[in-house]
XYZ file of N, CA, C and O in Angstrom:
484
model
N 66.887 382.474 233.041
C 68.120 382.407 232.277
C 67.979 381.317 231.211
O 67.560 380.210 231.548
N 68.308 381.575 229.945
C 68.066 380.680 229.447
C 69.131 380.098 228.990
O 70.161 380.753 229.142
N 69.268 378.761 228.315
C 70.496 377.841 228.158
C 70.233 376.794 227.127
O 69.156 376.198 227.120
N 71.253 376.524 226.180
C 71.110 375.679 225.198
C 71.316 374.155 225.848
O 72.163 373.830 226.680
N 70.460 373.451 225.329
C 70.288 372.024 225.585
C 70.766 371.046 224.598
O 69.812 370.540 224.008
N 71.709 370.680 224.277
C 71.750 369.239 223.545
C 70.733 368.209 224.065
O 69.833 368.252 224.904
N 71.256 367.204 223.186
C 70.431 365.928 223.095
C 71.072 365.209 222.241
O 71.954 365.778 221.599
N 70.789 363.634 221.973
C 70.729 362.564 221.178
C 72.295 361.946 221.517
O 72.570 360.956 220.838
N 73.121 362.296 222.263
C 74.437 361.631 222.480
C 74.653 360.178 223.166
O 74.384 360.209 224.366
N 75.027 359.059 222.743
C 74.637 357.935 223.397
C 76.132 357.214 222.555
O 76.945 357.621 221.725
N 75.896 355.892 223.354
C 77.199 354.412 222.622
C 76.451 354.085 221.473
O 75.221 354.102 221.440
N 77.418 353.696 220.235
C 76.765 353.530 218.859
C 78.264 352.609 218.569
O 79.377 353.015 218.904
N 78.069 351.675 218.075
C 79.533 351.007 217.249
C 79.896 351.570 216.112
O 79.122 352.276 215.467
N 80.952 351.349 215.796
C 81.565 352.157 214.200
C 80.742 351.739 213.409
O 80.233 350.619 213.390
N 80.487 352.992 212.411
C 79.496 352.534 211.342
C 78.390 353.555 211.443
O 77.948 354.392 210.655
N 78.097 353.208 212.654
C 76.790 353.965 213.309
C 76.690 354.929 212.935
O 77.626 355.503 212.378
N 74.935 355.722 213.192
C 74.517 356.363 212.880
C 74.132 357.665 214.278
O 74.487 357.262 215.386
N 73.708 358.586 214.271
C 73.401 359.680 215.615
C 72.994 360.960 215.041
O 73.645 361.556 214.182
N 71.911 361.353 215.539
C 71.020 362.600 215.511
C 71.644 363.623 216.736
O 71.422 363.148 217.849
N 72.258 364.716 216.759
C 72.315 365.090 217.836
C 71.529 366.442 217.459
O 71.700 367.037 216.395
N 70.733 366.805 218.373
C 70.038 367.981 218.583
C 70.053 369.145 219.340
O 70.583 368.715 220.365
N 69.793 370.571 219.590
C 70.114 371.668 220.494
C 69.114 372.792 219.739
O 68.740 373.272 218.670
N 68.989 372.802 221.333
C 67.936 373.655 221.443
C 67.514 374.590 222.467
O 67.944 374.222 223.560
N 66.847 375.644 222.531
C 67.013 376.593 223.891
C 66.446 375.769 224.852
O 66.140 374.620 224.533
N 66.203 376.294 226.311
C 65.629 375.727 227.002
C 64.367 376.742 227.564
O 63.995 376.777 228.736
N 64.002 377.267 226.844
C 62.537 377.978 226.864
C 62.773 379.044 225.064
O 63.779 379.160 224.365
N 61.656 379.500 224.919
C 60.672 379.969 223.941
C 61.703 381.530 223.738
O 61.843 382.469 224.522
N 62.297 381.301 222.363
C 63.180 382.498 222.356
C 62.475 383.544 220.429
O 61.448 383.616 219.755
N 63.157 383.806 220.424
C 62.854 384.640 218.763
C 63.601 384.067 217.519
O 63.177 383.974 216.367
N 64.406 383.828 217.853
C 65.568 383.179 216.732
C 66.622 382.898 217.046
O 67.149 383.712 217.804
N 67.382 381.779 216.696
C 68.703 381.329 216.256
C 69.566 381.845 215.153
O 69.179 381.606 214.009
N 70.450 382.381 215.282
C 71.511 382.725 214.134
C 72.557 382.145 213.704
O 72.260 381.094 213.137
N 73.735 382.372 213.718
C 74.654 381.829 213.554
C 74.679 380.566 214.275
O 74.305 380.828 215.418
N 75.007 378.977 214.141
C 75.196 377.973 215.159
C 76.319 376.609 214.396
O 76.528 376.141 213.277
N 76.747 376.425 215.645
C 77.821 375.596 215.262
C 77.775 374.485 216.448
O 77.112 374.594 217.480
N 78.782 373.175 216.020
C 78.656 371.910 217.068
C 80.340 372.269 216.907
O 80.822 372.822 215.919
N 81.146 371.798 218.170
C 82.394 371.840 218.318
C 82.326 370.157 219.033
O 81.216 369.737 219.358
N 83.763 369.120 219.273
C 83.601 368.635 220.319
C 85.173 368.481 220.669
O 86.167 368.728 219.986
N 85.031 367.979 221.987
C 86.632 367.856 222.808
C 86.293 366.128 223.218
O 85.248 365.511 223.423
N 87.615 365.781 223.211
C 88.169 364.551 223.141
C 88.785 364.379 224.593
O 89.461 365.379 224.837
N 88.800 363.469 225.656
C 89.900 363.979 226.713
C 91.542 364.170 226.298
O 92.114 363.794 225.275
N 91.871 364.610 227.016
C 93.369 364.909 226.410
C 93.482 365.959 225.141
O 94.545 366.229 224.582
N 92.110 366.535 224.765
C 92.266 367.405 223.297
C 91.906 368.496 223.885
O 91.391 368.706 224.984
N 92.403 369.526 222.590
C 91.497 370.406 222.531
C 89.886 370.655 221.558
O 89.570 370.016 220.555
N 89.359 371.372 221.991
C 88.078 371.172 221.587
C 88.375 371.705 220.081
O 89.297 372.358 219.592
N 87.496 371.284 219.702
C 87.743 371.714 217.915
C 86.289 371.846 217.375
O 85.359 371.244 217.912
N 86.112 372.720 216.203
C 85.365 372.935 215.611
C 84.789 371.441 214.350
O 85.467 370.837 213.519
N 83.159 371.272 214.757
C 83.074 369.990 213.893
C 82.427 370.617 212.408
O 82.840 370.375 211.274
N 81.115 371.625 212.868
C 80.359 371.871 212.229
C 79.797 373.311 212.391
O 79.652 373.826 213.500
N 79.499 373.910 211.262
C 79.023 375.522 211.608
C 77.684 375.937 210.713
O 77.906 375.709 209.524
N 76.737 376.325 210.880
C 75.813 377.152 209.867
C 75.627 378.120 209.927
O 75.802 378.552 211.066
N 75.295 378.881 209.170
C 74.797 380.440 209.279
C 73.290 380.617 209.525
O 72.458 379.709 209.507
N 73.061 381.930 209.760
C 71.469 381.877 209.889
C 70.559 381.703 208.419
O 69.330 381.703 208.495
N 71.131 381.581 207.312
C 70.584 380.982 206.420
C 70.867 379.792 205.613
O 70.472 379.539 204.475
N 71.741 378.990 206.521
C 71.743 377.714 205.876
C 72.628 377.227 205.256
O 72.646 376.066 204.847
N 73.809 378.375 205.047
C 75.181 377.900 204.517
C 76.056 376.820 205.647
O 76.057 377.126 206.839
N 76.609 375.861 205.289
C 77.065 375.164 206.234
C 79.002 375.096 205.798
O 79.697 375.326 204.808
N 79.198 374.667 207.133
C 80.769 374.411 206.559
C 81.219 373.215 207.793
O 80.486 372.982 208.755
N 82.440 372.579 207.583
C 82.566 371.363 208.051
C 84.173 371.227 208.411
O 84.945 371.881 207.709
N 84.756 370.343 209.556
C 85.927 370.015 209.794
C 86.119 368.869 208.609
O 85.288 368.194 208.000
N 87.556 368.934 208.539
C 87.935 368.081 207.567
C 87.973 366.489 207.873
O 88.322 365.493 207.240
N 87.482 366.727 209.059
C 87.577 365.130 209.496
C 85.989 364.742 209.459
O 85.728 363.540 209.435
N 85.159 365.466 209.455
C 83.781 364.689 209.194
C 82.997 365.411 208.019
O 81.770 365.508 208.009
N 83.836 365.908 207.027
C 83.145 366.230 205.663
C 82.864 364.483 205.004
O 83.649 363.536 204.943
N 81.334 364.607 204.561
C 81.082 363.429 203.981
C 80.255 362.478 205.011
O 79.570 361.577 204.526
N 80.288 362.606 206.026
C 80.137 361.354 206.917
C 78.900 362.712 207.679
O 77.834 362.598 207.074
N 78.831 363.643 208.561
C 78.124 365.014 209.332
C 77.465 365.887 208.646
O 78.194 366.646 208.008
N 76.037 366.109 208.512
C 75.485 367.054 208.143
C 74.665 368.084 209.010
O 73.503 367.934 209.391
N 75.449 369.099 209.235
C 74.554 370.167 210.382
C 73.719 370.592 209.652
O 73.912 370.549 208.437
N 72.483 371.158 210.211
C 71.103 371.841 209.872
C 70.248 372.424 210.341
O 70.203 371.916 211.462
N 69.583 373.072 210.313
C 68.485 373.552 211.467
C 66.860 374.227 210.589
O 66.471 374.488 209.450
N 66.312 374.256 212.130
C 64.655 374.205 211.600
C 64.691 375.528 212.241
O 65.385 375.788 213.224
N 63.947 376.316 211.663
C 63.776 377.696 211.751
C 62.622 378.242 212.712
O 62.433 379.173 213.495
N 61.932 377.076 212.175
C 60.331 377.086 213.056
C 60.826 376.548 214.528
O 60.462 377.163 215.530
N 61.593 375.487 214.628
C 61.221 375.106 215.906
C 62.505 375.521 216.694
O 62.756 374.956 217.758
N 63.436 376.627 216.129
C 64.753 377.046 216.718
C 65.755 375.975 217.090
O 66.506 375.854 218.057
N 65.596 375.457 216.338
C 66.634 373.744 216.622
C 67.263 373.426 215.740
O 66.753 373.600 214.633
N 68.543 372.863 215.802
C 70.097 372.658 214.666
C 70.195 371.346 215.741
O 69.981 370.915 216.874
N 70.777 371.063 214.196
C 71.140 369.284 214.402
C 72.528 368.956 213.833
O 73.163 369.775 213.168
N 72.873 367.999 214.059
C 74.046 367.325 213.596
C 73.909 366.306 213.275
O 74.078 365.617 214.281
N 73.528 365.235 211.837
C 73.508 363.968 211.941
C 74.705 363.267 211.455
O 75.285 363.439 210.382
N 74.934 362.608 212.221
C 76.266 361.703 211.965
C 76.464 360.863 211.910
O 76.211 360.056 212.804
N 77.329 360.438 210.252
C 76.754 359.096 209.825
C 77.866 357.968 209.593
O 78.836 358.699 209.397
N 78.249 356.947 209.511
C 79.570 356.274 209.574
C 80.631 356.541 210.598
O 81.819 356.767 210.370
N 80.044 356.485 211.733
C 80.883 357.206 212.878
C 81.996 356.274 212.811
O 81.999 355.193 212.221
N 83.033 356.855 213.539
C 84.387 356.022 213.991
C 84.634 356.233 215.365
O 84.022 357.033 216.072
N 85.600 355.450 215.735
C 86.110 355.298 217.131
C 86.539 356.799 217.369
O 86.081 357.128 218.463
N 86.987 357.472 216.996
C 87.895 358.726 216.913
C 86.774 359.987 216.607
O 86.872 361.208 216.483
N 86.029 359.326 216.572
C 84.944 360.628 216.795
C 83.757 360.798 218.484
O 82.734 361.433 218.742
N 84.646 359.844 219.249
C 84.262 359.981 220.773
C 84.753 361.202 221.265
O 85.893 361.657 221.179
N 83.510 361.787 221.916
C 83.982 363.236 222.538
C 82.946 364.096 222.835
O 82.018 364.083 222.026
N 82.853 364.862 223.806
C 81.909 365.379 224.097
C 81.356 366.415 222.783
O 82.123 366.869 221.935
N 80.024 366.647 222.815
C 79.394 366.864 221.794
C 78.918 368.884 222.300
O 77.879 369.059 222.937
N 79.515 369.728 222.039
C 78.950 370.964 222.195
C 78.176 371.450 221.547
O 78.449 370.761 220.563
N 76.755 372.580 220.917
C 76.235 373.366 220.869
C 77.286 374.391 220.972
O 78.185 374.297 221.808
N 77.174 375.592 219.949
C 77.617 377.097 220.022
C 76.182 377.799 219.174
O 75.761 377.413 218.083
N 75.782 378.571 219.756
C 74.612 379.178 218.812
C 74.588 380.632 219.506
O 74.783 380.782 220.712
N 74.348 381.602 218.681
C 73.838 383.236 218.720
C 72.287 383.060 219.101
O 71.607 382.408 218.309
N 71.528 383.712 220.518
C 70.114 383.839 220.163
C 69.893 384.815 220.384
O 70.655 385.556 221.005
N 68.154 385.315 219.704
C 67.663 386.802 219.790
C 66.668 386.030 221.108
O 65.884 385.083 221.166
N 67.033 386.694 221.735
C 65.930 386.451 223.081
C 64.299 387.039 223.122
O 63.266 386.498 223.515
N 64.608 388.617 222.433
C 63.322 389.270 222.490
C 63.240 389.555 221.021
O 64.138 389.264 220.231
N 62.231 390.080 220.730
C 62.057 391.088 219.390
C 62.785 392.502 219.463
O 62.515 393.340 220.323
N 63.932 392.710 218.262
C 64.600 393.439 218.120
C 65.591 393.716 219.092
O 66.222 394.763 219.238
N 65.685 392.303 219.963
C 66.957 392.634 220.767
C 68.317 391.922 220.061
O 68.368 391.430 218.934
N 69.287 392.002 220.947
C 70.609 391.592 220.161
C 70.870 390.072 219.808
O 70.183 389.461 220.627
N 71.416 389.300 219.129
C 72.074 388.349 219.279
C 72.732 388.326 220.633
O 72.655 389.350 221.311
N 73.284 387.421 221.040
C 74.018 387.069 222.510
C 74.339 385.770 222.166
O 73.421 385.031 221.812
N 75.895 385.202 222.218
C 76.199 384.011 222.118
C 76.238 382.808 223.195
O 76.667 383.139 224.300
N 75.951 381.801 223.073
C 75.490 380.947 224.305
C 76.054 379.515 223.777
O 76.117 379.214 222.585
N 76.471 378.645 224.908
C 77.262 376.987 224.664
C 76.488 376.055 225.536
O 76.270 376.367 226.707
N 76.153 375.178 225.145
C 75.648 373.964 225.502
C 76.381 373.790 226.436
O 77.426 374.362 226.746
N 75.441 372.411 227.235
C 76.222 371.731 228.607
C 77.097 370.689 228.106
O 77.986 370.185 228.793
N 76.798 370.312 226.699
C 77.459 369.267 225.945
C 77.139 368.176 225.931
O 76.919 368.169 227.142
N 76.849 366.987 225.579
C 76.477 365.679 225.310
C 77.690 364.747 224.800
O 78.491 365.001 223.900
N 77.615 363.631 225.591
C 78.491 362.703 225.430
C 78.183 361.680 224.124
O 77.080 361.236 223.802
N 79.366 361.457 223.525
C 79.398 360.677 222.080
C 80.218 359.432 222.052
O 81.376 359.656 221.700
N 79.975 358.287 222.299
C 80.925 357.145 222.374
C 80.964 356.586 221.179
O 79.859 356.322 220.705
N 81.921 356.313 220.522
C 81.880 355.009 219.506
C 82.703 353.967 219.602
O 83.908 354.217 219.626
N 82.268 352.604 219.677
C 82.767 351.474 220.089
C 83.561 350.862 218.679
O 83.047 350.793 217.563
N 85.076 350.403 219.081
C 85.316 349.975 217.210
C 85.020 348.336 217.162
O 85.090 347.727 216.094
């Protein structure tokens, strides 16, 4: 079974900087559509960041300027780097991504286990 993996979520003080990464957890065909969402306790989860399978990106209005999602094609991996963090951007960190598992099989949508994001003010 396979399953998307985050990475790079850790304590950073305001200001700070964070790579977060996702990625399958074994050897797939492609990534398509992928997006980072995160939830806050007490929130609902919200959309941070989205790309398409070619690279168009789009952004919540709260981290346009500061978040740039992206991804590597070769190594099936989308990132989120996030830059001037604030206190108010603590929250668990999700993965949403479409993968082709086989050759010429379907997309199938799949969510991270999520990664934790602290920022200290």
């Amino acid at each position: 079974q396979v399953q998307l993996v985050e990475s790079g979520g850790d304590l950073v003080q305001a200001g700070g900087s964070l790579r977060l990464s996702c990625a399958a957890s074994r050897s797939i065909v492609s990534i398509g559509a992928a997006a980072w969402y995160r939830q806050a306790p007490g929130k609902q989860r919200e959309l941070v960041a989205s790309i398409t399978s070619g690279g168009s990106a789009n952004y919540g209005d709260s981290v346009k300027g500061r978040f740039t999602i992206s991804r590597d094609n070769a190594k099936n991996t989308v990132y989120l780097q996030m830059n001037s963090l604030k206190p108010e951007d603590t929250a668990v960190y999700y993965c949403n991504a479409q993968l082709r598992l086989r050759v010429l099989g379907p997309l199938s949508e799949y969510w991270g286990q999520g990664t934790q994001v602290t920022v200290s003010s």
